[in-house]
PDB file of C-alpha atoms in Angstrom:
ATOM      1  CA  MET A   1       5.451  21.583  -9.226  1.00  0.00           C
ATOM      2  CA  THR A   2       7.594  18.497  -9.698  1.00  0.00           C
ATOM      3  CA  SER A   3       8.267  16.414  -6.617  1.00  0.00           C
ATOM      4  CA  PRO A   4       9.054  12.770  -5.958  1.00  0.00           C
ATOM      5  CA  PHE A   5       5.461  12.386  -4.711  1.00  0.00           C
ATOM      6  CA  ASN A   6       3.961  13.153  -8.127  1.00  0.00           C
ATOM      7  CA  THR A   7       6.692  12.148 -10.578  1.00  0.00           C
ATOM      8  CA  HIS A   8       6.367   8.652 -12.047  1.00  0.00           C
ATOM      9  CA  GLY A   9       9.539   6.639 -11.451  1.00  0.00           C
ATOM     10  CA  SER A  10      10.878   8.776  -8.572  1.00  0.00           C
ATOM     11  CA  LEU A  11      12.102   7.379  -5.271  1.00  0.00           C
ATOM     12  CA  SER A  12       9.714   9.117  -2.877  1.00  0.00           C
ATOM     13  CA  TRP A  13       9.782   7.309   0.470  1.00  0.00           C
ATOM     14  CA  HIS A  14      12.151   5.175   2.538  1.00  0.00           C
ATOM     15  CA  GLU A  15      10.728   2.684   5.011  1.00  0.00           C
ATOM     16  CA  LEU A  16      12.436   0.570   7.622  1.00  0.00           C
ATOM     17  CA  THR A  17      10.710  -2.651   8.601  1.00  0.00           C
ATOM     18  CA  SER A  18      12.366  -3.344  11.921  1.00  0.00           C
ATOM     19  CA  THR A  19      12.515  -6.101  14.506  1.00  0.00           C
ATOM     20  CA  ASN A  20      12.858  -3.315  17.113  1.00  0.00           C
ATOM     21  CA  PRO A  21      11.439   0.062  15.988  1.00  0.00           C
ATOM     22  CA  GLU A  22      12.146   1.781  19.310  1.00  0.00           C
ATOM     23  CA  GLU A  23      15.851   0.876  19.145  1.00  0.00           C
ATOM     24  CA  ALA A  24      16.002   1.978  15.491  1.00  0.00           C
ATOM     25  CA  ILE A  25      14.415   5.326  16.409  1.00  0.00           C
ATOM     26  CA  LYS A  26      17.006   5.918  19.137  1.00  0.00           C
ATOM     27  CA  PHE A  27      19.818   5.055  16.734  1.00  0.00           C
ATOM     28  CA  TYR A  28      18.691   7.147  13.748  1.00  0.00           C
ATOM     29  CA  SER A  29      17.680  10.149  15.824  1.00  0.00           C
ATOM     30  CA  LYS A  30      21.242  10.343  17.161  1.00  0.00           C
ATOM     31  CA  VAL A  31      23.052   9.434  13.918  1.00  0.00           C
ATOM     32  CA  PHE A  32      21.122  11.733  11.551  1.00  0.00           C
ATOM     33  CA  GLY A  33      19.239  14.083  13.868  1.00  0.00           C
ATOM     34  CA  TRP A  34      15.862  12.824  12.635  1.00  0.00           C
ATOM     35  CA  SER A  35      12.729  13.327  14.691  1.00  0.00           C
ATOM     36  CA  PHE A  36       9.710  11.049  14.733  1.00  0.00           C
ATOM     37  CA  SER A  37       5.949  11.231  15.098  1.00  0.00           C
ATOM     38  CA  THR A  38       3.618   8.294  15.632  1.00  0.00           C
ATOM     39  CA  LEU A  39       0.588   7.113  13.683  1.00  0.00           C
ATOM     40  CA  ASP A  40      -1.664   4.337  14.967  1.00  0.00           C
ATOM     41  CA  LEU A  41      -2.568   2.131  11.995  1.00  0.00           C
ATOM     42  CA  PRO A  42      -4.589  -1.097  11.817  1.00  0.00           C
ATOM     43  CA  HIS A  43      -1.420  -3.242  11.811  1.00  0.00           C
ATOM     44  CA  GLY A  44       0.183  -1.298  14.673  1.00  0.00           C
ATOM     45  CA  ARG A  45       2.240   1.828  15.219  1.00  0.00           C
ATOM     46  CA  TYR A  46       3.952   3.569  12.351  1.00  0.00           C
ATOM     47  CA  TYR A  47       6.704   6.085  13.038  1.00  0.00           C
ATOM     48  CA  LEU A  48       7.066   8.919  10.528  1.00  0.00           C
ATOM     49  CA  ILE A  49      10.656  10.035   9.974  1.00  0.00           C
ATOM     50  CA  GLU A  50      10.960  13.825   9.897  1.00  0.00           C
ATOM     51  CA  ASN A  51      14.016  15.692   8.667  1.00  0.00           C
ATOM     52  CA  HIS A  52      13.955  19.482   9.090  1.00  0.00           C
ATOM     53  CA  GLY A  53      10.142  19.361   9.237  1.00  0.00           C
ATOM     54  CA  ALA A  54       9.696  17.215   6.113  1.00  0.00           C
ATOM     55  CA  ASN A  55       8.385  13.636   6.208  1.00  0.00           C
ATOM     56  CA  ILE A  56      10.944  11.476   4.402  1.00  0.00           C
ATOM     57  CA  GLY A  57      10.044   7.947   5.442  1.00  0.00           C
ATOM     58  CA  GLY A  58       8.792   5.685   8.149  1.00  0.00           C
ATOM     59  CA  ILE A  59       9.607   2.866  10.514  1.00  0.00           C
ATOM     60  CA  THR A  60       7.271  -0.033  11.186  1.00  0.00           C
ATOM     61  CA  GLU A  61       7.557  -3.258  13.146  1.00  0.00           C
ATOM     62  CA  SER A  62       8.155  -6.400  11.135  1.00  0.00           C
ATOM     63  CA  LEU A  63       4.998  -8.506  10.922  1.00  0.00           C
ATOM     64  CA  THR A  64       7.115 -11.627  10.392  1.00  0.00           C
ATOM     65  CA  PRO A  65       9.667 -12.128  13.195  1.00  0.00           C
ATOM     66  CA  GLU A  66      11.977 -14.208  10.978  1.00  0.00           C
ATOM     67  CA  MET A  67      12.401 -11.288   8.548  1.00  0.00           C
ATOM     68  CA  PRO A  68      15.513  -9.229   9.332  1.00  0.00           C
ATOM     69  CA  SER A  69      15.298  -5.452   9.609  1.00  0.00           C
ATOM     70  CA  THR A  70      15.292  -4.041   6.081  1.00  0.00           C
ATOM     71  CA  TRP A  71      15.074  -0.653   4.352  1.00  0.00           C
ATOM     72  CA  THR A  72      12.729  -0.490   1.345  1.00  0.00           C
ATOM     73  CA  GLY A  73      12.453   2.308  -1.195  1.00  0.00           C
ATOM     74  CA  TYR A  74       9.044   3.369  -2.535  1.00  0.00           C
ATOM     75  CA  ILE A  75       8.857   4.349  -6.195  1.00  0.00           C
ATOM     76  CA  THR A  76       6.050   6.705  -7.254  1.00  0.00           C
ATOM     77  CA  VAL A  77       3.937   5.263 -10.073  1.00  0.00           C
ATOM     78  CA  GLU A  78       0.782   6.338 -11.842  1.00  0.00           C
ATOM     79  CA  ASP A  79      -1.010   2.976 -11.443  1.00  0.00           C
ATOM     80  CA  VAL A  80       0.098   0.492  -8.767  1.00  0.00           C
ATOM     81  CA  ASP A  81      -2.171  -2.261 -10.054  1.00  0.00           C
ATOM     82  CA  GLU A  82      -0.669  -2.028 -13.542  1.00  0.00           C
ATOM     83  CA  VAL A  83       2.855  -2.095 -12.101  1.00  0.00           C
ATOM     84  CA  ALA A  84       1.991  -5.216 -10.054  1.00  0.00           C
ATOM     85  CA  ILE A  85       0.634  -6.995 -13.149  1.00  0.00           C
ATOM     86  CA  ASN A  86       3.669  -6.014 -15.232  1.00  0.00           C
ATOM     87  CA  ALA A  87       6.134  -7.057 -12.529  1.00  0.00           C
ATOM     88  CA  ARG A  88       4.602 -10.539 -12.314  1.00  0.00           C
ATOM     89  CA  ALA A  89       4.535 -10.868 -16.116  1.00  0.00           C
ATOM     90  CA  LEU A  90       8.240 -10.014 -16.199  1.00  0.00           C
ATOM     91  CA  GLY A  91       9.214 -12.712 -13.676  1.00  0.00           C
ATOM     92  CA  GLY A  92       8.858 -10.719 -10.465  1.00  0.00           C
ATOM     93  CA  GLU A  93       6.885 -11.806  -7.427  1.00  0.00           C
ATOM     94  CA  LEU A  94       4.172  -9.764  -5.776  1.00  0.00           C
ATOM     95  CA  ILE A  95       4.883 -10.154  -2.064  1.00  0.00           C
ATOM     96  CA  TYR A  96       2.353  -7.675  -0.668  1.00  0.00           C
ATOM     97  CA  GLY A  97      -0.627  -5.784  -2.021  1.00  0.00           C
ATOM     98  CA  PRO A  98      -1.726  -3.909  -3.937  1.00  0.00           C
ATOM     99  CA  GLU A  99      -3.432  -2.419  -0.923  1.00  0.00           C
ATOM    100  CA  ASP A 100      -4.864   0.975  -0.043  1.00  0.00           C
ATOM    101  CA  ILE A 101      -3.431   3.159   2.719  1.00  0.00           C
ATOM    102  CA  PRO A 102      -6.189   5.539   3.846  1.00  0.00           C
ATOM    103  CA  ARG A 103      -5.448   9.183   2.906  1.00  0.00           C
ATOM    104  CA  ILE A 104      -2.044   8.184   1.479  1.00  0.00           C
ATOM    105  CA  GLY A 105      -2.544   6.081  -1.646  1.00  0.00           C
ATOM    106  CA  ARG A 106      -2.166   2.535  -2.913  1.00  0.00           C
ATOM    107  CA  PHE A 107       0.997   0.412  -2.763  1.00  0.00           C
ATOM    108  CA  CYS A 108       2.537  -2.996  -3.313  1.00  0.00           C
ATOM    109  CA  TRP A 109       5.847  -4.718  -2.597  1.00  0.00           C
ATOM    110  CA  ILE A 110       7.604  -6.502  -5.442  1.00  0.00           C
ATOM    111  CA  LYS A 111      10.493  -8.964  -5.444  1.00  0.00           C
ATOM    112  CA  ASP A 112      12.453  -8.738  -8.685  1.00  0.00           C
ATOM    113  CA  PRO A 113      13.817 -11.857 -10.440  1.00  0.00           C
ATOM    114  CA  THR A 114      17.148 -11.462  -8.585  1.00  0.00           C
ATOM    115  CA  GLY A 115      15.447 -11.404  -5.146  1.00  0.00           C
ATOM    116  CA  ALA A 116      15.640  -7.656  -4.413  1.00  0.00           C
ATOM    117  CA  ILE A 117      12.551  -6.031  -2.890  1.00  0.00           C
ATOM    118  CA  ILE A 118      11.140  -2.639  -3.819  1.00  0.00           C
ATOM    119  CA  ALA A 119       7.763  -0.967  -3.330  1.00  0.00           C
ATOM    120  CA  ALA A 120       5.548   0.919  -5.767  1.00  0.00           C
ATOM    121  CA  ILE A 121       3.080   3.575  -4.631  1.00  0.00           C
ATOM    122  CA  SER A 122       0.434   5.775  -6.216  1.00  0.00           C
ATOM    123  CA  TYR A 123      -0.255   8.703  -3.911  1.00  0.00           C
ATOM    124  CA  SER A 124      -3.801   9.962  -3.498  1.00  0.00           C
ATOM    125  CA  PRO A 125      -4.482  13.622  -4.425  1.00  0.00           C
ATOM    126  CA  ILE A 126      -4.984  14.408  -0.706  1.00  0.00           C
ATOM    127  CA  SER A 127      -1.527  13.148   0.306  1.00  0.00           C
ATOM    128  CA  LYS A 128       0.117  15.094  -2.539  1.00  0.00           C
ATOM    129  CA  THR A 129      -1.248  18.322  -1.091  1.00  0.00           C
ATOM    130  CA  GLU A 130       0.065  17.402   2.380  1.00  0.00           C
ATOM    131  CA  GLU A 131       3.695  16.807   1.316  1.00  0.00           C
ATOM    132  CA  GLY A 132       6.448  17.768   3.634  1.00  0.00           C
TER     133      GLY A 132
END
């Protein structure tokens, strides 16, 4: 079955890095009707965004207070490490990772030569079976 979680090049996840996750949750739950569940991760709480029972993204607190709240798209790739190497070779900047997320996969954040930020992720076989 084709899904954004197993199709190379697909936008599969949307993540908000927020200066105030609780306020963002209140806002988006009322604007879009989203619900949220909480995961406790090593860096702090992570809020899964659920839409009609499907996980579509997450909200996390910004680890750098000077960084404004920002949405980032995650692109599914076959090999995050290869994407990170290629991005740097093509003039991009690796700003985070590659790093493993237990039971989810491996990801990195890339800044392209124009300054835009995007994330790449390779999902683990376990997370692909837990979609939705």
